[in-house]
């Protein structure tokens, strides 16, 4: 694997899920693979799980890890030909090339503006690092995608599924802040690659990018969608059509124990209790959110392993 900025960078997803589950059983088996290799992680936004699980994964493979939390005082310029006499102090052309001298793999987290749809869809930050650093880039959640989360979600569903083709429901839930569509986008893309029966449910106006949902089943009726679900993945996202806007905070969309019934509850975390989902669900046996977060390590580890194998030739 040359990079992991998109789910489709994985050649065989089902095989990769199986390999990740094997790595989970013996995480230090490839400790020599990353010897004398450095992962530089750049965070333009905060993180708990991605930051820690990716570092743990890299260290399990014997890599050195350098992490930089980029704050607002270090503004990068991404446009060509700009007269940089305002807020930006360094151009991506220099920054990416310099970082590439310190790193064998660069991993980047950069959330969307949620105000400029075209700019967000262009994935300027991740794409610019790929273009100028010319070393493998891993997406730690970008404007439109969170592929490491989606791989962890797929591993978790594989581990907990009792059926050959489980029913998986992605349900929107309310949230007080405008959030990206990235987790939902990558989850849908991943589910389309797996033997699952996927239904997406959300209020009108929250349709995801149709280039991503394609012909997946979409329902505005949450109760109907949740019927006979085996897995219920809950996530808020802001409107895509009315870009970045909150159109509803209707708490009737919150997931309750009654709605969940016997399904497994999934969420990428962090989650707002009693806004997105009630306590009773998160505190129940049916919640597998902690297992999902654990699988972030093995999702990152299988991706880094494949990139290192390619680097080592
Ligand atoms: N799920 C996830 O990406 O968590 P963090 O924002 O804490 O990294």
mmCIF file of C-alpha atoms and ligand atoms in Angstrom:
data_model
loop_
_atom_site.group_PDB
_atom_site.id
_atom_site.type_symbol
_atom_site.label_atom_id
_atom_site.label_comp_id
_atom_site.label_asym_id
_atom_site.label_seq_id
_atom_site.Cartn_x
_atom_site.Cartn_y
_atom_site.Cartn_z
ATOM 1 C CA UNK A 1 0.000 0.000 0.000
ATOM 2 C CA UNK A 2 1.429 3.386 -1.024
ATOM 3 C CA UNK A 3 -0.832 5.609 1.122
ATOM 4 C CA UNK A 4 -4.091 5.546 3.053
ATOM 5 C CA UNK A 5 -6.105 8.651 2.317
ATOM 6 C CA UNK A 6 -9.149 6.785 1.005
ATOM 7 C CA UNK A 7 -10.810 3.460 1.794
ATOM 8 C CA UNK A 8 -10.200 2.352 -1.790
ATOM 9 C CA UNK A 9 -6.438 2.452 -1.135
ATOM 10 C CA UNK A 10 -7.074 -0.977 0.422
ATOM 11 C CA UNK A 11 -6.939 -3.596 -2.326
ATOM 12 C CA UNK A 12 -8.924 -6.325 -0.574
ATOM 13 C CA UNK A 13 -10.999 -5.039 2.354
ATOM 14 C CA UNK A 14 -12.273 -8.430 3.586
ATOM 15 C CA UNK A 15 -8.741 -9.836 3.568
ATOM 16 C CA UNK A 16 -7.410 -6.725 5.341
ATOM 17 C CA UNK A 17 -10.046 -7.048 8.089
ATOM 18 C CA UNK A 18 -8.962 -10.652 8.658
ATOM 19 C CA UNK A 19 -5.287 -9.601 8.774
ATOM 20 C CA UNK A 20 -6.106 -6.878 11.322
ATOM 21 C CA UNK A 21 -7.852 -9.436 13.532
ATOM 22 C CA UNK A 22 -4.741 -11.661 13.329
ATOM 23 C CA UNK A 23 -2.490 -8.714 14.267
ATOM 24 C CA UNK A 24 -4.742 -8.013 17.251
ATOM 25 C CA UNK A 25 -3.930 -11.517 18.574
ATOM 26 C CA UNK A 26 -0.155 -10.928 18.319
ATOM 27 C CA UNK A 27 0.484 -7.167 17.980
ATOM 28 C CA UNK A 28 4.292 -7.362 18.410
ATOM 29 C CA UNK A 29 4.930 -9.961 15.701
ATOM 30 C CA UNK A 30 6.156 -7.302 13.255
ATOM 31 C CA UNK A 31 8.248 -5.277 15.705
ATOM 32 C CA UNK A 32 11.219 -5.164 13.284
ATOM 33 C CA UNK A 33 9.235 -3.838 10.326
ATOM 34 C CA UNK A 34 9.380 -0.229 11.509
ATOM 35 C CA UNK A 35 12.973 -0.173 12.754
ATOM 36 C CA UNK A 36 14.634 3.154 11.822
ATOM 37 C CA UNK A 37 11.362 4.428 10.355
ATOM 38 C CA UNK A 38 9.578 7.533 11.647
ATOM 39 C CA UNK A 39 5.899 8.428 11.601
ATOM 40 C CA UNK A 40 5.221 12.167 11.857
ATOM 41 C CA UNK A 41 1.655 12.933 12.895
ATOM 42 C CA UNK A 42 0.273 16.427 12.299
ATOM 43 C CA UNK A 43 -2.904 17.439 14.083
ATOM 44 C CA UNK A 44 -4.630 20.589 12.872
ATOM 45 C CA UNK A 45 -7.514 19.556 15.197
ATOM 46 C CA UNK A 46 -7.782 17.864 18.572
ATOM 47 C CA UNK A 47 -7.910 14.095 19.026
ATOM 48 C CA UNK A 48 -7.923 11.477 21.757
ATOM 49 C CA UNK A 49 -8.419 8.119 19.994
ATOM 50 C CA UNK A 50 -6.728 8.805 16.668
ATOM 51 C CA UNK A 51 -3.707 10.384 18.335
ATOM 52 C CA UNK A 52 -3.161 7.575 20.840
ATOM 53 C CA UNK A 53 -4.181 4.524 18.797
ATOM 54 C CA UNK A 54 -2.069 5.505 15.775
ATOM 55 C CA UNK A 55 0.974 6.131 17.960
ATOM 56 C CA UNK A 56 0.421 2.785 19.710
ATOM 57 C CA UNK A 57 0.063 1.041 16.336
ATOM 58 C CA UNK A 58 3.281 2.586 15.018
ATOM 59 C CA UNK A 59 5.182 1.655 18.193
ATOM 60 C CA UNK A 60 3.842 -1.917 18.017
ATOM 61 C CA UNK A 61 5.578 -2.040 14.624
ATOM 62 C CA UNK A 62 8.826 -0.654 16.049
ATOM 63 C CA UNK A 63 8.487 2.829 14.512
ATOM 64 C CA UNK A 64 9.557 6.114 16.055
ATOM 65 C CA UNK A 65 6.735 8.625 16.332
ATOM 66 C CA UNK A 66 6.800 12.426 16.325
ATOM 67 C CA UNK A 67 3.544 14.244 16.940
ATOM 68 C CA UNK A 68 2.911 17.922 16.238
ATOM 69 C CA UNK A 69 -0.264 19.629 17.416
ATOM 70 C CA UNK A 70 -0.565 22.613 15.126
ATOM 71 C CA UNK A 71 -2.059 25.663 16.789
ATOM 72 C CA UNK A 72 -3.594 28.768 15.329
ATOM 73 C CA UNK A 73 -0.390 30.791 15.486
ATOM 74 C CA UNK A 74 1.207 28.613 12.761
ATOM 75 C CA UNK A 75 -0.926 29.203 9.698
ATOM 76 C CA UNK A 76 0.060 27.400 6.522
ATOM 77 C CA UNK A 77 -0.521 28.869 3.073
ATOM 78 C CA UNK A 78 -1.999 26.468 0.519
ATOM 79 C CA UNK A 79 -2.740 28.785 -2.430
ATOM 80 C CA UNK A 80 -0.230 29.346 -5.209
ATOM 81 C CA UNK A 81 1.056 32.842 -5.925
ATOM 82 C CA UNK A 82 -0.275 34.412 -2.734
ATOM 83 C CA UNK A 83 1.435 37.528 -1.422
ATOM 84 C CA UNK A 84 1.964 36.222 2.096
ATOM 85 C CA UNK A 85 1.733 39.519 3.955
ATOM 86 C CA UNK A 86 -1.285 38.559 6.069
ATOM 87 C CA UNK A 87 -1.831 35.648 8.499
ATOM 88 C CA UNK A 88 -0.027 32.751 6.801
ATOM 89 C CA UNK A 89 3.610 32.346 7.784
ATOM 90 C CA UNK A 90 4.781 29.272 5.835
ATOM 91 C CA UNK A 91 3.823 27.773 2.493
ATOM 92 C CA UNK A 92 2.846 24.100 2.281
ATOM 93 C CA UNK A 93 5.534 23.667 -0.426
ATOM 94 C CA UNK A 94 8.332 24.252 2.108
ATOM 95 C CA UNK A 95 6.550 22.744 5.121
ATOM 96 C CA UNK A 96 5.712 19.424 3.436
ATOM 97 C CA UNK A 97 9.189 19.029 1.921
ATOM 98 C CA UNK A 98 10.854 19.784 5.258
ATOM 99 C CA UNK A 99 8.633 17.368 7.199
ATOM 100 C CA UNK A 100 9.284 14.672 4.583
ATOM 101 C CA UNK A 101 12.996 14.851 5.483
ATOM 102 C CA UNK A 102 12.156 13.936 9.075
ATOM 103 C CA UNK A 103 9.509 11.320 8.286
ATOM 104 C CA UNK A 104 9.005 8.082 6.364
ATOM 105 C CA UNK A 105 5.218 8.378 6.680
ATOM 106 C CA UNK A 106 3.173 11.534 7.344
ATOM 107 C CA UNK A 107 -0.240 11.275 8.983
ATOM 108 C CA UNK A 108 -2.529 14.301 8.943
ATOM 109 C CA UNK A 109 -5.746 15.320 10.681
ATOM 110 C CA UNK A 110 -7.423 18.376 9.136
ATOM 111 C CA UNK A 111 -11.152 18.997 9.578
ATOM 112 C CA UNK A 112 -13.319 20.849 7.050
ATOM 113 C CA UNK A 113 -14.162 24.541 7.164
ATOM 114 C CA UNK A 114 -17.895 23.606 6.922
ATOM 115 C CA UNK A 115 -18.296 26.989 5.211
ATOM 116 C CA UNK A 116 -16.561 26.431 1.853
ATOM 117 C CA UNK A 117 -17.950 23.229 0.309
ATOM 118 C CA UNK A 118 -15.748 23.288 -2.805
ATOM 119 C CA UNK A 119 -12.591 23.825 -0.770
ATOM 120 C CA UNK A 120 -13.543 21.037 1.639
ATOM 121 C CA UNK A 121 -14.389 18.627 -1.187
ATOM 122 C CA UNK A 122 -11.005 19.371 -2.782
ATOM 123 C CA UNK A 123 -9.263 18.040 0.370
ATOM 124 C CA UNK A 124 -6.616 20.742 -0.040
ATOM 125 C CA UNK A 125 -4.588 19.943 3.084
ATOM 126 C CA UNK A 126 -4.255 16.165 2.636
ATOM 127 C CA UNK A 127 -3.788 16.512 -1.137
ATOM 128 C CA UNK A 128 -1.112 19.193 -0.710
ATOM 129 C CA UNK A 129 0.867 17.051 1.719
ATOM 130 C CA UNK A 130 0.682 14.147 -0.771
ATOM 131 C CA UNK A 131 1.733 16.407 -3.640
ATOM 132 C CA UNK A 132 4.698 18.142 -2.008
ATOM 133 C CA UNK A 133 5.968 15.643 0.602
ATOM 134 C CA UNK A 134 6.086 12.786 -1.928
ATOM 135 C CA UNK A 135 6.111 10.187 0.875
ATOM 136 C CA UNK A 136 3.153 8.055 2.048
ATOM 137 C CA UNK A 137 0.326 10.026 3.658
ATOM 138 C CA UNK A 138 -2.234 8.598 6.084
ATOM 139 C CA UNK A 139 -5.578 10.326 6.634
ATOM 140 C CA UNK A 140 -6.313 10.803 10.343
ATOM 141 C CA UNK A 141 -9.682 12.430 9.428
ATOM 142 C CA UNK A 142 -9.913 14.996 6.707
ATOM 143 C CA UNK A 143 -12.628 17.292 5.360
ATOM 144 C CA UNK A 144 -14.675 14.490 3.850
ATOM 145 C CA UNK A 145 -13.349 11.177 5.171
ATOM 146 C CA UNK A 146 -12.223 9.233 8.230
ATOM 147 C CA UNK A 147 -10.937 5.995 6.643
ATOM 148 C CA UNK A 148 -9.092 4.660 9.720
ATOM 149 C CA UNK A 149 -12.303 4.953 11.745
ATOM 150 C CA UNK A 150 -14.232 3.131 9.015
ATOM 151 C CA UNK A 151 -11.695 0.303 8.963
ATOM 152 C CA UNK A 152 -11.956 -0.040 12.766
ATOM 153 C CA UNK A 153 -15.762 -0.070 12.408
ATOM 154 C CA UNK A 154 -15.577 -2.815 9.788
ATOM 155 C CA UNK A 155 -13.278 -4.917 12.010
ATOM 156 C CA UNK A 156 -15.726 -4.469 14.911
ATOM 157 C CA UNK A 157 -18.759 -5.503 12.857
ATOM 158 C CA UNK A 158 -16.862 -8.548 11.619
ATOM 159 C CA UNK A 159 -16.002 -9.538 15.197
ATOM 160 C CA UNK A 160 -19.543 -9.091 16.568
ATOM 161 C CA UNK A 161 -21.629 -10.283 13.645
ATOM 162 C CA UNK A 162 -23.518 -13.522 14.109
ATOM 163 C CA UNK A 163 -24.941 -13.400 10.570
ATOM 164 C CA UNK A 164 -23.490 -13.716 7.088
ATOM 165 C CA UNK A 165 -25.319 -10.515 6.062
ATOM 166 C CA UNK A 166 -26.229 -8.363 9.100
ATOM 167 C CA UNK A 167 -28.558 -5.387 8.848
ATOM 168 C CA UNK A 168 -26.537 -2.237 9.584
ATOM 169 C CA UNK A 169 -28.296 1.090 10.157
ATOM 170 C CA UNK A 170 -26.521 4.442 10.096
ATOM 171 C CA UNK A 171 -28.701 6.877 12.016
ATOM 172 C CA UNK A 172 -28.280 10.637 12.287
ATOM 173 C CA UNK A 173 -28.711 11.995 15.826
ATOM 174 C CA UNK A 174 -28.948 15.543 17.175
ATOM 175 C CA UNK A 175 -25.921 17.538 18.345
ATOM 176 C CA UNK A 176 -25.510 21.162 19.496
ATOM 177 C CA UNK A 177 -22.508 21.824 17.210
ATOM 178 C CA UNK A 178 -22.128 21.620 13.428
ATOM 179 C CA UNK A 179 -20.074 18.501 12.740
ATOM 180 C CA UNK A 180 -18.410 17.196 9.550
ATOM 181 C CA UNK A 181 -19.897 14.445 7.360
ATOM 182 C CA UNK A 182 -16.539 12.617 7.277
ATOM 183 C CA UNK A 183 -17.297 9.720 9.652
ATOM 184 C CA UNK A 184 -20.671 9.048 8.023
ATOM 185 C CA UNK A 185 -19.151 9.279 4.518
ATOM 186 C CA UNK A 186 -16.419 6.754 5.263
ATOM 187 C CA UNK A 187 -18.756 4.440 7.148
ATOM 188 C CA UNK A 188 -21.153 4.335 4.175
ATOM 189 C CA UNK A 189 -18.289 3.792 1.716
ATOM 190 C CA UNK A 190 -16.916 0.964 3.849
ATOM 191 C CA UNK A 191 -20.314 -0.728 4.314
ATOM 192 C CA UNK A 192 -20.871 -0.667 0.548
ATOM 193 C CA UNK A 193 -17.768 -2.868 0.251
ATOM 194 C CA UNK A 194 -18.941 -5.435 2.833
ATOM 195 C CA UNK A 195 -21.611 -8.167 2.883
ATOM 196 C CA UNK A 196 -24.095 -6.091 4.922
ATOM 197 C CA UNK A 197 -27.602 -4.775 4.368
ATOM 198 C CA UNK A 198 -27.140 -0.998 4.871
ATOM 199 C CA UNK A 199 -29.871 1.540 5.634
ATOM 200 C CA UNK A 200 -29.177 5.233 6.260
ATOM 201 C CA UNK A 201 -31.730 7.249 8.222
ATOM 202 C CA UNK A 202 -31.831 10.986 8.892
ATOM 203 C CA UNK A 203 -34.255 13.920 8.844
ATOM 204 C CA UNK A 204 -34.932 15.647 5.505
ATOM 205 C CA UNK A 205 -32.127 18.054 4.598
ATOM 206 C CA UNK A 206 -29.379 15.826 6.009
ATOM 207 C CA UNK A 207 -28.781 13.828 2.826
ATOM 208 C CA UNK A 208 -25.113 12.928 2.464
ATOM 209 C CA UNK A 209 -23.236 13.508 -0.782
ATOM 210 C CA UNK A 210 -25.030 11.305 -3.330
ATOM 211 C CA UNK A 211 -21.653 10.495 -4.949
ATOM 212 C CA UNK A 212 -21.024 8.604 -1.698
ATOM 213 C CA UNK A 213 -24.444 7.179 -0.830
ATOM 214 C CA UNK A 214 -24.992 6.041 -4.452
ATOM 215 C CA UNK A 215 -27.881 3.572 -4.357
ATOM 216 C CA UNK A 216 -27.780 2.804 -0.613
ATOM 217 C CA UNK A 217 -31.194 2.700 1.052
ATOM 218 C CA UNK A 218 -32.115 6.037 2.670
ATOM 219 C CA UNK A 219 -35.145 6.584 4.909
ATOM 220 C CA UNK A 220 -36.517 9.641 6.714
ATOM 221 C CA UNK A 221 -38.358 7.297 9.096
ATOM 222 C CA UNK A 222 -35.974 6.255 11.859
ATOM 223 C CA UNK A 223 -38.411 3.792 13.467
ATOM 224 C CA UNK A 224 -38.936 1.984 10.176
ATOM 225 C CA UNK A 225 -35.198 1.974 9.413
ATOM 226 C CA UNK A 226 -34.263 0.521 12.812
ATOM 227 C CA UNK A 227 -36.577 -2.472 12.434
ATOM 228 C CA UNK A 228 -34.642 -5.777 12.744
ATOM 229 C CA UNK A 229 -31.289 -3.957 12.857
ATOM 230 C CA UNK A 230 -28.258 -5.945 14.011
ATOM 231 C CA UNK A 231 -25.958 -2.931 14.275
ATOM 232 C CA UNK A 232 -27.003 0.696 14.811
ATOM 233 C CA UNK A 233 -24.240 3.216 14.077
ATOM 234 C CA UNK A 234 -25.212 6.624 15.372
ATOM 235 C CA UNK A 235 -23.576 9.854 14.300
ATOM 236 C CA UNK A 236 -24.446 13.482 13.910
ATOM 237 C CA UNK A 237 -23.459 15.420 10.817
ATOM 238 C CA UNK A 238 -24.320 18.885 9.570
ATOM 239 C CA UNK A 239 -26.276 19.426 6.376
ATOM 240 C CA UNK A 240 -24.432 18.776 3.105
ATOM 241 C CA UNK A 241 -26.941 20.538 0.830
ATOM 242 C CA UNK A 242 -27.271 23.565 3.144
ATOM 243 C CA UNK A 243 -23.579 23.226 3.722
ATOM 244 C CA UNK A 244 -22.381 23.042 7.322
ATOM 245 C CA UNK A 245 -25.709 24.188 8.789
ATOM 246 C CA UNK A 246 -27.658 22.699 11.702
ATOM 247 C CA UNK A 247 -31.219 22.232 10.435
ATOM 248 C CA UNK A 248 -32.619 20.245 13.348
ATOM 249 C CA UNK A 249 -31.903 19.493 16.972
ATOM 250 C CA UNK A 250 -34.961 17.268 17.295
ATOM 251 C CA UNK A 251 -34.233 15.046 20.288
ATOM 252 C CA UNK A 252 -36.769 12.500 19.021
ATOM 253 C CA UNK A 253 -33.819 11.290 16.914
ATOM 254 C CA UNK A 254 -31.743 10.456 20.025
ATOM 255 C CA UNK A 255 -31.104 6.710 20.328
ATOM 256 C CA UNK A 256 -32.858 5.089 23.278
ATOM 257 C CA UNK A 257 -32.789 1.569 24.667
ATOM 258 C CA UNK A 258 -36.317 1.036 23.357
ATOM 259 C CA UNK A 259 -35.331 2.012 19.815
ATOM 260 C CA UNK A 260 -32.136 -0.050 19.890
ATOM 261 C CA UNK A 261 -33.918 -3.209 20.986
ATOM 262 C CA UNK A 262 -31.346 -6.057 20.682
ATOM 263 C CA UNK A 263 -29.055 -4.375 18.163
ATOM 264 C CA UNK A 264 -25.433 -3.529 18.905
ATOM 265 C CA UNK A 265 -24.818 0.182 19.421
ATOM 266 C CA UNK A 266 -21.879 1.787 17.611
ATOM 267 C CA UNK A 267 -20.412 5.295 17.690
ATOM 268 C CA UNK A 268 -16.944 6.584 16.762
ATOM 269 C CA UNK A 269 -16.686 8.632 20.004
ATOM 270 C CA UNK A 270 -16.536 11.172 21.531
ATOM 271 C CA UNK A 271 -20.279 11.050 22.148
ATOM 272 C CA UNK A 272 -22.612 13.429 23.978
ATOM 273 C CA UNK A 273 -24.612 11.401 26.484
ATOM 274 C CA UNK A 274 -28.359 12.011 26.566
ATOM 275 C CA UNK A 275 -28.154 14.148 23.428
ATOM 276 C CA UNK A 276 -26.985 11.626 20.807
ATOM 277 C CA UNK A 277 -27.750 8.516 22.861
ATOM 278 C CA UNK A 278 -29.229 7.882 26.278
ATOM 279 C CA UNK A 279 -27.124 6.615 29.191
ATOM 280 C CA UNK A 280 -28.989 3.306 29.302
ATOM 281 C CA UNK A 281 -27.660 2.380 25.841
ATOM 282 C CA UNK A 282 -24.040 3.352 26.431
ATOM 283 C CA UNK A 283 -24.041 1.561 29.784
ATOM 284 C CA UNK A 284 -25.620 -1.604 28.391
ATOM 285 C CA UNK A 285 -24.068 -4.834 27.123
ATOM 286 C CA UNK A 286 -25.204 -3.902 23.630
ATOM 287 C CA UNK A 287 -22.857 -0.929 23.409
ATOM 288 C CA UNK A 288 -19.646 -1.864 21.555
ATOM 289 C CA UNK A 289 -18.141 1.636 21.405
ATOM 290 C CA UNK A 290 -15.158 0.690 23.595
ATOM 291 C CA UNK A 291 -14.413 -2.309 21.340
ATOM 292 C CA UNK A 292 -14.586 0.022 18.329
ATOM 293 C CA UNK A 293 -12.092 2.411 19.932
ATOM 294 C CA UNK A 294 -9.775 -0.520 20.714
ATOM 295 C CA UNK A 295 -9.889 -1.589 17.082
ATOM 296 C CA UNK A 296 -8.574 1.833 16.035
ATOM 297 C CA UNK A 297 -5.125 0.503 17.008
ATOM 298 C CA UNK A 298 -5.376 -2.560 14.780
ATOM 299 C CA UNK A 299 -6.876 -0.617 11.881
ATOM 300 C CA UNK A 300 -3.926 1.784 12.048
ATOM 301 C CA UNK A 301 -1.476 -1.084 12.531
ATOM 302 C CA UNK A 302 -2.561 -3.050 9.452
ATOM 303 C CA UNK A 303 -2.431 0.141 7.357
ATOM 304 C CA UNK A 304 1.035 1.140 8.634
ATOM 305 C CA UNK A 305 2.241 -2.457 8.216
ATOM 306 C CA UNK A 306 1.182 -2.510 4.553
ATOM 307 C CA UNK A 307 2.798 0.882 3.890
ATOM 308 C CA UNK A 308 6.033 -0.186 5.631
ATOM 309 C CA UNK A 309 6.125 -3.437 3.639
ATOM 310 C CA UNK A 310 5.886 -1.362 0.458
ATOM 311 C CA UNK A 311 8.610 1.070 1.675
ATOM 312 C CA UNK A 312 10.906 -1.799 2.653
ATOM 313 C CA UNK A 313 10.393 -3.300 -0.807
HETATM 314 N N1 LIG B 1 -13.172 8.741 16.679
HETATM 315 C C1 LIG B 1 -12.149 9.614 16.659
HETATM 316 O O1 LIG B 1 -11.575 9.938 15.622
HETATM 317 O O2 LIG B 1 -11.812 10.085 17.897
HETATM 318 P P1 LIG B 1 -10.804 11.279 18.159
HETATM 319 O O3 LIG B 1 -11.435 12.534 17.581
HETATM 320 O O4 LIG B 1 -10.660 11.348 19.665
HETATM 321 O O5 LIG B 1 -9.512 10.980 17.494
#
